[in-house]
Structure formats: C-alpha cells, structure tokens
Amino acid sequence: MAEKNDFSQGSIARNIIGLALPMTLAQLINVLYSIVDRIYIGHIPHTSAQALTGIGLTLPIITVIMAFANLFGMGGAPLCSIARGGHEEEKAKKVMGNSFSMLLLSGAVLMVLCLAFKKPLLYLFGASDVTFPYADAYITIYLCGTLFVMISLGMNNFINAQGFGKMGMLTVILGAVTNIVLDPVLIFVFHMGVQGAAIATVISQGLSAFWVLKFLTGKKAILTLDRGSMKLDKKLVKEITALGTSGFVMSVTNGAVQIVCNATLFRYGGDLYVGIMTVINSVREIITMPVTGLTSGAQPVIGYNYGAGCYDRVKKAIKFMSASCIIFTFLMWAVLFFEPAFFLGLFTSEPKLIEAGVPAMRIYFCGIFLMALQFSGQSTYVALNRAKQAVFFSLFRKVIIVIPLTLIFPLIGGLGTSGVFWAEPVSNAIGGTASFVTMLITVWPTLQEKN
C-alpha cells in the first residue's frame, strides 16, 4: 500500500489536477448547499425576514467552529503528506491520529462554551428580542452536532492528503445532497421552521462524519485511523497547530475584514453599497473556488515530493500551480471588466444596485490576478511546513493592509465608497507580490541547493 498514490511518479500536472478537480467540485457543491439553504429559510411563511436575520446572527459562531476544524485538519494534512513522502508511515499515522484527537477535544470544549454563552454572544452580534428566538433555536441544535462538523470538515483533509480526491469530494456531496433534500421536508412539510433547517444540517454533517470515519478506518485507506495513533504527542500537536494557524487566521480575519467593509460602506453609501459588497463577495467566492481547489490539490503533491526528496518535482509543482492560478484569474479579470452587469444580474434585478455596482466591481476586481500570487505563495509555505511565513502573510494582507486601507482610502480625495473597493486591489498588489517574492527568495534557493 505504501506505493499507492505515489506523487513522486508520473506527471506533476496530472497529479495536481487529479486532486484539484474533485476538490473544486466539492467546493462548488458546498456553495450551492449554502445558497439553497438560505433560499428555503427565506421562504418560511410570515417570518422569513426574521428567520434569515436570526440565521445570519449565528454565522460568527459557526465560522469559529469551522476555523478550529481547519486549524487541526489543514494543519495536520500537509505534515501527513510530508511524512508519507519520506516513507515515515508511522509518523504520518500519528499526525492523523493526533489531529483527530485535537478535533474531538476542541469540538467538545467549543460546544460546551457556546451553549453556555450563546445568549450574550447572540445579543453581542446584534440580536434583538424579535430575532433572538430564531437564532437561539437554530444555534442550539447546530451546536449539538459540533463534533460532526469537526470530523467531517477536519478529517476530510486526510482523505485528500492520501490522494483520494474523489472520495473526499463524495464526503461533501453526501452532506450537501442530504441537506438539500431534508431542508424542505423538515421546514415546510413538518412545519419545523429554522429548527428543521438546523436538524437537517446536523443529520447531513453526521452522515458526512460517518463516511469519513468509515473510510479512514477501512481497508481502502493508505493510512488508517486507530487508537494507538490518537495518543497525544506534545511535539506533534505543536507542529500541527503552528501549521494550521495560517488557515485559522485567514478564517477569522475574513470575518473581521467583512465587518469593517460593511460598516465603512454603510457610513459613506448606506444600505445600497452594503448590498453591492454582498454581491461582490458572492462573485468573488465563485471565482476563487477553482483557485482554492487548484492550490489545495497541489499541497499534497508538493508536500509528498518534498518529504521524498524529489525537489525538482517540488519546483515543477509550484510552477504549475502558480502559472495556472495567474492565467485563470487574469482571464476572469478580463471577463469581469467587460461584463460586470451580467454577474451583478445573477444575484439582483435592482436597477440602482446594478448601476452603482458596475464601477464598484471593476475597481474591486482589477487586481484579482495578483491575488493568485498570494494563494500560490501561501500554499507553498503550508505544503512545506513553513508555519511562520504562512501565518505572517495571512495576517499581513488582511490585518496590516486591507483593514487600514479600508478605513483610510475613503477619506482621501473624497473617494468615499470607491475607497473601500480600491483597498482590495491595492492589498492584492502589495500582499500578493510580497508573499510570492518572499517565497522565491526563501524557498527556491533551498530547493536548488538540495538538488
């Protein structure tokens, strides 16, 4: 079994695409799952507005839970790939087992804390006496399935890390399809409202978690999960946490950036521009899916070859990943520049929003091809276990550049709302270039010396 899914053999491009395609499809299904979920809740008779607002208030709590799932899942998977590439099967198993234990422990702590403090948290996030009951009903049930989220989201990384991209995709498909089917049944047929939506989500996550565990403890897995590997090793836990902090920070800072953007846009342009940013973020999510899928598919290949000492293949993988991301995002920039109204029209038919959204979208996305440099540099750091660089560049673009520019630009030359949108391309240019150039200076020479 040690030779199965050996990324040190065959075409680099084929290895990466073989993982990237199912990962991208899985993300696409996940986005569809979110959109359909909100559509159903938005059609609950008589209380749709309050129900949607209530669900929205729970998103910060859900984001934190997912961030912890990524902390130990995305932190452990690259280490697992490196160990597997170096034919250190026992270490790879220990990394996976320790990640699993940390997912369970952190999930249990989060569930207890969030259930204990849900009321003050929800009011802190903006709940009122009208919307709190809906938020409370949803999050109480959702939190009961916290461990399912941790297992399905966190441990699916280890299925992908072993080269089973299609199996990892099926994990997402199983949960998404189950949720899409159960939502209307529980919400409308059984008249359970937001509670029905929460129950459908928990059942879906439970099935995905069962699927992941069944595969990782079965005969088809290269590395199997067993009790012996779950005994916590302080050194390994430290490495996993350090490497996973990059993804964790990205999740948390994304929320912080969104809060600052919305508040600033509301101040200078009112609800209309907050709506425009909502549409822009939806378009951005669609565009970045293939890029995220490609970089996620490249990480196991880069890590495996690095662990195996195949440094020439590591460089080829980085080149292929970077070039593909840049070409794709450049093409998307061209499409968005010439046809912004088409993308706006996918999400709204409001004439005022489309009219004001066209120039805003052209500004926001004008440097999107430079974002590919950020993704490529960041993914390389994570794949090669360079935790400090990965964390630094996660914080650098979002916290050090985007947030200050979002607050400062509207004040310069009367830019107003346009200043908020300009913060994104400027941050892509500075942050993306810094991340990629630093990778070339610090990583490339070491790979050349080892050849």
Coordinates of C-alpha atoms in Angstrom, one line a residue:
M1 CA 0.0 0.0 0.0
A2 CA 3.0 2.3 0.5
E3 CA 3.4 2.8 -3.2
K4 CA -0.3 3.7 -3.8
N5 CA -0.9 7.3 -4.8
D6 CA 2.8 7.9 -5.1
F7 CA 3.1 11.6 -6.1
S8 CA 6.8 11.2 -6.8
Q9 CA 5.8 9.3 -10.0
G10 CA 4.0 10.4 -13.1
S11 CA 3.0 13.8 -14.5
I12 CA 3.0 16.6 -11.9
A13 CA 0.2 18.4 -13.7
R14 CA -1.9 15.2 -13.8
N15 CA -1.3 14.5 -10.1
I16 CA -2.4 18.0 -9.2
I17 CA -5.4 18.2 -11.5
G18 CA -6.5 14.7 -10.3
L19 CA -6.9 16.1 -6.8
A20 CA -7.9 19.7 -7.8
L21 CA -10.9 18.8 -9.9
P22 CA -12.8 16.8 -7.3
M23 CA -11.8 19.4 -4.6
T24 CA -13.2 22.2 -6.7
L25 CA -16.4 20.4 -7.5
A26 CA -16.8 19.7 -3.8
Q27 CA -16.5 23.4 -3.0
L28 CA -19.0 24.2 -5.7
I29 CA -21.5 21.8 -4.2
N30 CA -20.8 23.4 -0.8
V31 CA -21.6 26.8 -2.1
L32 CA -24.8 25.5 -3.7
Y33 CA -25.6 23.9 -0.4
S34 CA -25.4 27.3 1.4
I35 CA -27.4 29.2 -1.2
V36 CA -30.2 26.6 -1.3
D37 CA -30.3 26.5 2.5
R38 CA -30.8 30.3 2.6
I39 CA -33.5 30.2 -0.1
Y40 CA -35.5 27.7 1.8
I41 CA -35.3 29.7 5.1
G42 CA -36.1 32.9 3.2
H43 CA -39.4 31.3 2.1
I44 CA -40.7 30.4 5.5
P45 CA -44.3 31.8 5.6
H46 CA -44.8 35.1 7.6
T47 CA -41.4 35.0 9.3
S48 CA -38.9 34.8 6.5
A49 CA -37.1 38.1 7.2
Q50 CA -36.7 37.5 11.0
A51 CA -35.7 33.8 10.3
L52 CA -33.0 34.9 7.8
T53 CA -31.7 37.6 10.2
G54 CA -31.6 35.1 13.0
I55 CA -29.6 32.6 11.0
G56 CA -27.2 35.4 10.0
L57 CA -26.6 36.2 13.6
T58 CA -25.3 32.7 14.2
L59 CA -22.7 32.8 11.4
P60 CA -19.8 34.2 13.6
I61 CA -20.2 31.2 16.0
I62 CA -20.3 28.8 13.0
T63 CA -17.2 30.5 11.5
V64 CA -15.2 30.0 14.7
I65 CA -16.2 26.3 14.8
M66 CA -15.1 25.8 11.2
A67 CA -11.9 27.8 11.9
F68 CA -10.9 25.3 14.6
A69 CA -11.8 22.4 12.3
N70 CA -9.4 23.9 9.7
L71 CA -6.8 24.6 12.4
F72 CA -6.2 20.9 13.1
G73 CA -7.4 19.5 9.8
M74 CA -5.4 21.8 7.4
G75 CA -2.5 21.9 9.9
G76 CA -2.1 18.1 10.1
A77 CA -2.7 17.1 6.4
P78 CA 0.5 18.8 5.0
L79 CA 2.6 17.2 7.7
C80 CA 1.0 13.9 6.9
S81 CA 1.9 14.3 3.2
I82 CA 5.5 15.2 4.0
A83 CA 5.8 12.1 6.3
R84 CA 4.2 9.8 3.8
G85 CA 6.6 11.1 1.1
G86 CA 9.5 10.3 3.3
H87 CA 8.1 6.8 3.9
E88 CA 7.5 7.6 7.5
E89 CA 4.2 5.8 7.6
E90 CA 4.0 5.6 11.4
K91 CA 4.7 9.3 11.8
A92 CA 2.0 10.0 9.2
K93 CA -0.5 7.9 11.1
K94 CA 0.4 9.6 14.4
V95 CA -0.1 13.1 12.8
M96 CA -3.6 12.0 11.6
G97 CA -4.4 10.4 14.9
N98 CA -3.3 13.4 16.9
S99 CA -5.2 15.8 14.6
F100 CA -8.3 13.6 15.2
S101 CA -7.9 13.8 19.0
M102 CA -7.5 17.6 18.9
L103 CA -10.6 17.9 16.7
L104 CA -12.6 16.0 19.2
L105 CA -11.2 17.8 22.2
S106 CA -11.6 21.3 20.8
G107 CA -15.1 20.4 19.4
A108 CA -16.3 19.3 22.8
V109 CA -14.9 22.5 24.5
L110 CA -16.5 24.8 21.8
M111 CA -19.8 23.0 22.1
V112 CA -20.0 23.4 25.9
L113 CA -18.8 27.1 25.9
C114 CA -21.0 28.2 23.0
L115 CA -24.1 26.6 24.6
A116 CA -23.3 28.2 27.9
F117 CA -22.7 31.7 26.5
K118 CA -25.0 31.6 23.4
K119 CA -27.4 34.3 24.7
P120 CA -24.9 37.1 25.4
L121 CA -23.0 36.2 22.3
L122 CA -26.0 36.4 20.0
Y123 CA -27.0 39.8 21.5
L124 CA -23.4 40.9 21.1
F125 CA -23.7 40.1 17.4
G126 CA -26.8 42.3 17.1
A127 CA -29.7 40.1 18.1
S128 CA -33.0 41.8 19.2
D129 CA -35.8 40.4 21.2
V130 CA -37.6 39.6 17.9
T131 CA -34.7 37.8 16.2
F132 CA -33.1 36.1 19.2
P133 CA -35.6 33.2 19.3
Y134 CA -34.8 32.2 15.7
A135 CA -31.1 32.5 16.3
D136 CA -31.3 30.6 19.5
A137 CA -33.5 27.8 18.0
Y138 CA -31.0 27.3 15.2
I139 CA -27.7 27.5 17.0
T140 CA -28.8 25.3 19.9
I141 CA -29.5 22.4 17.6
Y142 CA -26.4 23.2 15.4
L143 CA -24.1 23.1 18.4
C144 CA -25.3 19.6 19.3
G145 CA -23.7 18.5 16.1
T146 CA -20.3 20.3 16.6
L147 CA -18.3 17.0 16.7
F148 CA -19.8 16.0 13.4
V149 CA -18.6 19.3 11.8
M150 CA -15.1 18.8 13.3
I151 CA -14.8 15.3 12.0
S152 CA -16.3 15.7 8.5
L153 CA -14.5 19.0 7.8
G154 CA -11.3 18.4 9.6
M155 CA -10.6 14.8 8.8
N156 CA -11.7 15.0 5.1
N157 CA -8.3 16.8 4.6
F158 CA -6.6 13.5 5.4
I159 CA -8.6 11.6 2.7
N160 CA -7.4 14.2 0.2
A161 CA -3.8 14.1 1.6
Q162 CA -3.7 10.4 0.8
G163 CA -4.6 11.1 -2.8
F164 CA -8.3 10.1 -2.7
G165 CA -9.7 13.4 -4.1
K166 CA -12.9 11.7 -5.4
M167 CA -13.6 10.1 -2.0
G168 CA -13.1 13.5 -0.3
M169 CA -15.5 15.0 -2.8
L170 CA -18.1 12.4 -2.0
T171 CA -17.9 13.4 1.6
V172 CA -19.1 16.9 0.7
I173 CA -21.7 15.6 -1.8
L174 CA -23.2 13.3 0.7
G175 CA -23.8 16.1 3.2
A176 CA -24.9 18.7 0.7
V177 CA -27.4 16.4 -1.1
T178 CA -28.9 15.2 2.2
N179 CA -29.3 18.7 3.5
I180 CA -30.9 20.0 0.3
V181 CA -33.4 17.1 0.4
L182 CA -34.2 17.3 4.1
D183 CA -34.5 21.1 4.3
P184 CA -37.8 21.5 2.5
V185 CA -39.2 18.3 4.2
L186 CA -38.5 19.4 7.7
I187 CA -39.1 23.2 7.2
F188 CA -42.3 23.0 5.2
V189 CA -43.8 19.5 5.4
F190 CA -43.3 19.1 9.1
H191 CA -43.5 22.9 9.8
M192 CA -40.4 22.9 11.9
G193 CA -39.0 26.3 10.6
V194 CA -35.4 27.2 11.5
Q195 CA -35.3 24.2 13.8
G196 CA -36.0 22.0 10.8
A197 CA -33.1 23.6 8.9
A198 CA -30.8 23.0 11.9
I199 CA -31.8 19.4 12.2
A200 CA -31.3 18.8 8.5
T201 CA -27.8 20.4 8.8
V202 CA -26.8 18.2 11.8
I203 CA -28.1 15.0 10.1
S204 CA -26.1 15.9 7.0
Q205 CA -22.9 16.6 8.9
G206 CA -23.4 13.4 10.9
L207 CA -23.6 11.3 7.7
S208 CA -20.5 13.0 6.3
A209 CA -18.6 12.3 9.5
F210 CA -19.7 8.7 9.5
W211 CA -18.5 8.4 5.8
V212 CA -15.1 9.9 6.7
L213 CA -14.5 7.6 9.7
K214 CA -15.7 4.6 7.8
F215 CA -13.1 5.3 5.0
L216 CA -10.2 6.2 7.3
T217 CA -10.8 3.0 9.4
G218 CA -11.4 0.8 6.4
K219 CA -9.2 -1.3 4.1
K220 CA -9.1 1.2 1.2
A221 CA -7.2 3.9 3.1
I222 CA -3.4 4.0 2.8
L223 CA -3.2 5.3 6.4
T224 CA -5.8 4.1 8.8
L225 CA -7.0 5.7 12.0
D226 CA -6.5 3.7 15.1
R227 CA -6.5 4.2 18.9
G228 CA -2.7 4.0 19.2
S229 CA -2.1 6.9 16.9
M230 CA -4.6 9.1 18.8
K231 CA -2.4 9.3 21.9
L232 CA -1.4 13.0 22.1
D233 CA 2.3 13.8 21.3
K234 CA 3.1 17.3 22.6
K235 CA 5.7 17.9 19.8
L236 CA 3.3 16.8 17.0
V237 CA 0.4 18.8 18.4
K238 CA 2.6 21.9 18.4
E239 CA 3.6 21.3 14.8
I240 CA 0.1 20.7 13.7
T241 CA -1.2 23.8 15.5
A242 CA 1.6 26.0 14.2
L243 CA 1.0 25.0 10.5
G244 CA -2.8 25.2 10.9
T245 CA -2.7 28.6 12.4
S246 CA -2.5 30.1 8.8
G247 CA -5.9 28.7 7.8
F248 CA -7.3 29.6 11.2
V249 CA -6.2 33.2 11.0
M250 CA -7.5 33.5 7.4
S251 CA -10.9 32.4 8.5
V252 CA -11.1 34.7 11.5
T253 CA -9.6 37.7 9.6
N254 CA -12.0 37.3 6.7
G255 CA -14.8 37.9 9.1
A256 CA -13.1 40.9 10.6
V257 CA -12.5 42.4 7.1
Q258 CA -16.1 41.9 6.2
I259 CA -17.3 43.7 9.3
V260 CA -15.0 46.7 8.7
C261 CA -16.0 46.9 5.0
N262 CA -19.7 46.8 5.7
A263 CA -19.5 49.4 8.5
T264 CA -17.5 51.7 6.3
L265 CA -19.7 51.3 3.2
F266 CA -22.8 51.9 5.3
R267 CA -21.3 55.1 6.7
Y268 CA -20.4 56.5 3.2
G269 CA -23.1 54.9 1.0
G270 CA -25.8 53.4 3.1
D271 CA -27.6 50.0 2.6
L272 CA -27.2 50.1 -1.2
Y273 CA -23.4 49.7 -1.0
V274 CA -23.6 47.1 1.6
G275 CA -25.8 45.2 -0.8
I276 CA -23.2 45.7 -3.6
M277 CA -20.5 44.3 -1.4
T278 CA -22.6 41.3 -0.6
V279 CA -23.0 40.6 -4.4
I280 CA -19.2 41.2 -5.0
N281 CA -18.3 38.8 -2.2
S282 CA -20.6 36.2 -3.8
V283 CA -18.9 36.6 -7.2
R284 CA -15.5 36.5 -5.5
E285 CA -16.4 33.2 -3.8
I286 CA -17.3 31.7 -7.2
I287 CA -14.1 32.9 -8.8
T288 CA -11.7 31.8 -6.0
M289 CA -13.2 28.3 -5.9
P290 CA -11.1 26.9 -8.8
V291 CA -8.0 28.7 -7.4
T292 CA -8.6 27.3 -4.0
G293 CA -9.2 23.8 -5.5
L294 CA -6.0 24.0 -7.5
T295 CA -3.8 25.1 -4.6
S296 CA -5.4 22.6 -2.3
G297 CA -4.8 19.9 -4.9
A298 CA -1.2 21.0 -5.2
Q299 CA -0.4 20.9 -1.5
P300 CA -0.3 17.1 -1.0
V301 CA 1.8 16.7 -4.2
I302 CA 4.3 19.4 -3.1
G303 CA 4.4 18.0 0.5
Y304 CA 4.8 14.4 -0.7
N305 CA 7.7 15.2 -3.1
Y306 CA 9.4 17.4 -0.5
G307 CA 9.3 14.5 2.0
A308 CA 10.5 12.1 -0.7
G309 CA 13.5 14.4 -1.5
C310 CA 12.2 15.0 -5.1
Y311 CA 13.0 18.7 -5.1
D312 CA 12.9 19.1 -8.8
R313 CA 9.3 17.9 -8.8
V314 CA 8.5 20.3 -5.9
K315 CA 9.6 23.2 -8.1
K316 CA 7.7 21.9 -11.1
A317 CA 4.5 21.6 -8.9
I318 CA 5.0 25.2 -7.6
K319 CA 5.5 26.5 -11.2
F320 CA 2.4 24.6 -12.5
M321 CA 0.2 25.8 -9.6
S322 CA 1.3 29.4 -9.8
A323 CA 1.1 29.7 -13.6
S324 CA -2.4 28.0 -13.7
C325 CA -3.7 30.4 -10.9
I326 CA -2.3 33.5 -12.6
I327 CA -3.7 32.6 -16.1
F328 CA -7.2 31.7 -14.7
T329 CA -7.5 34.8 -12.5
F330 CA -6.3 37.1 -15.4
L331 CA -9.0 35.6 -17.7
M332 CA -11.6 36.1 -15.0
W333 CA -10.5 39.7 -14.5
A334 CA -11.0 40.3 -18.3
V335 CA -14.5 38.8 -18.2
L336 CA -15.4 40.8 -15.1
F337 CA -14.1 44.0 -16.5
F338 CA -16.1 43.8 -19.7
E339 CA -19.3 42.1 -18.3
P340 CA -19.8 43.2 -14.7
A341 CA -23.5 43.8 -15.2
F342 CA -24.0 40.1 -16.1
F343 CA -22.5 38.9 -12.8
L344 CA -24.5 41.5 -10.8
G345 CA -27.6 40.4 -12.6
L346 CA -27.2 36.8 -11.4
F347 CA -27.8 38.0 -7.8
T348 CA -30.1 41.0 -8.2
S349 CA -32.5 42.7 -10.5
E350 CA -32.5 46.0 -8.7
P351 CA -31.5 48.7 -11.3
K352 CA -29.9 51.1 -8.8
L353 CA -27.7 48.3 -7.3
I354 CA -26.6 47.2 -10.8
E355 CA -25.9 50.8 -11.9
A356 CA -23.8 51.6 -8.8
G357 CA -22.3 48.1 -8.7
V358 CA -20.7 48.1 -12.2
P359 CA -17.9 50.7 -11.4
A360 CA -17.5 49.2 -7.9
M361 CA -17.0 45.7 -9.3
R362 CA -14.5 46.9 -11.9
I363 CA -12.4 48.6 -9.2
Y364 CA -12.6 45.7 -6.7
F365 CA -11.5 43.0 -9.2
C366 CA -9.0 45.0 -11.2
G367 CA -6.1 43.4 -9.3
I368 CA -7.5 39.9 -8.9
F369 CA -4.8 38.2 -11.0
L370 CA -2.3 39.4 -8.3
M371 CA -4.3 37.6 -5.7
A372 CA -3.1 34.4 -7.4
L373 CA 0.4 35.3 -6.2
Q374 CA -0.9 35.4 -2.6
F375 CA -2.6 32.0 -3.0
S376 CA 0.5 30.4 -4.6
G377 CA 3.0 31.7 -2.0
Q378 CA 0.7 30.9 0.9
S379 CA 0.0 27.3 -0.3
T380 CA 3.7 26.7 -0.8
Y381 CA 4.5 27.7 2.7
V382 CA 1.8 25.5 4.1
A383 CA 2.8 22.5 2.0
L384 CA 6.5 22.7 3.0
N385 CA 5.7 23.2 6.7
R386 CA 6.9 26.8 6.9
A387 CA 4.3 27.8 9.5
K388 CA 5.8 31.2 10.5
Q389 CA 5.7 32.5 6.9
A390 CA 2.2 31.1 6.3
V391 CA 0.8 32.8 9.4
F392 CA 2.6 36.1 8.7
F393 CA 1.3 36.5 5.2
S394 CA -2.2 35.6 6.3
L395 CA -2.1 38.5 8.8
F396 CA -0.1 40.8 6.5
R397 CA -2.6 41.2 3.7
K398 CA -5.8 41.2 5.7
V399 CA -4.9 42.9 9.1
I400 CA -1.9 45.1 8.2
I401 CA -3.0 46.2 4.7
V402 CA -6.8 45.7 3.9
I403 CA -8.4 46.9 7.2
P404 CA -6.3 50.1 7.5
L405 CA -6.7 50.9 3.8
T406 CA -10.5 50.3 4.0
L407 CA -10.6 53.0 6.8
I408 CA -8.1 55.5 5.2
F409 CA -8.9 55.4 1.5
P410 CA -12.5 56.8 1.7
L411 CA -11.0 59.9 3.4
I412 CA -8.5 60.6 0.5
G413 CA -9.7 63.0 -2.2
G414 CA -13.3 62.3 -1.4
L415 CA -13.2 58.7 -2.6
G416 CA -15.9 57.6 -0.2
T417 CA -17.3 54.2 -1.1
S418 CA -14.8 53.9 -4.0
G419 CA -12.0 54.0 -1.5
V420 CA -13.4 50.8 0.2
F421 CA -13.3 49.0 -3.1
W422 CA -9.8 50.2 -4.0
A423 CA -8.5 48.7 -0.8
E424 CA -8.8 45.2 -2.3
P425 CA -6.7 45.6 -5.5
V426 CA -4.0 47.6 -3.7
S427 CA -3.8 44.9 -1.0
N428 CA -3.6 42.2 -3.6
A429 CA -0.7 44.0 -5.3
I430 CA 1.3 44.6 -2.1
G431 CA 0.3 41.4 -0.2
G432 CA 0.4 39.1 -3.2
T433 CA 3.7 40.3 -4.5
A434 CA 5.3 40.2 -1.0
S435 CA 4.1 36.7 -0.4
F436 CA 5.3 35.3 -3.7
V437 CA 8.6 37.1 -4.0
T438 CA 9.5 36.1 -0.4
M439 CA 8.7 32.5 -1.3
L440 CA 11.0 32.8 -4.3
I441 CA 13.8 34.3 -2.2
T442 CA 13.4 31.9 0.8
V443 CA 12.2 28.6 -0.7
W444 CA 13.6 28.4 -4.2
P445 CA 17.3 28.7 -3.2
T446 CA 17.0 25.9 -0.7
L447 CA 15.4 23.6 -3.3
Q448 CA 18.2 24.4 -5.8
E449 CA 20.9 23.7 -3.2
K450 CA 19.3 20.3 -2.4
N451 CA 19.2 19.1 -6.0

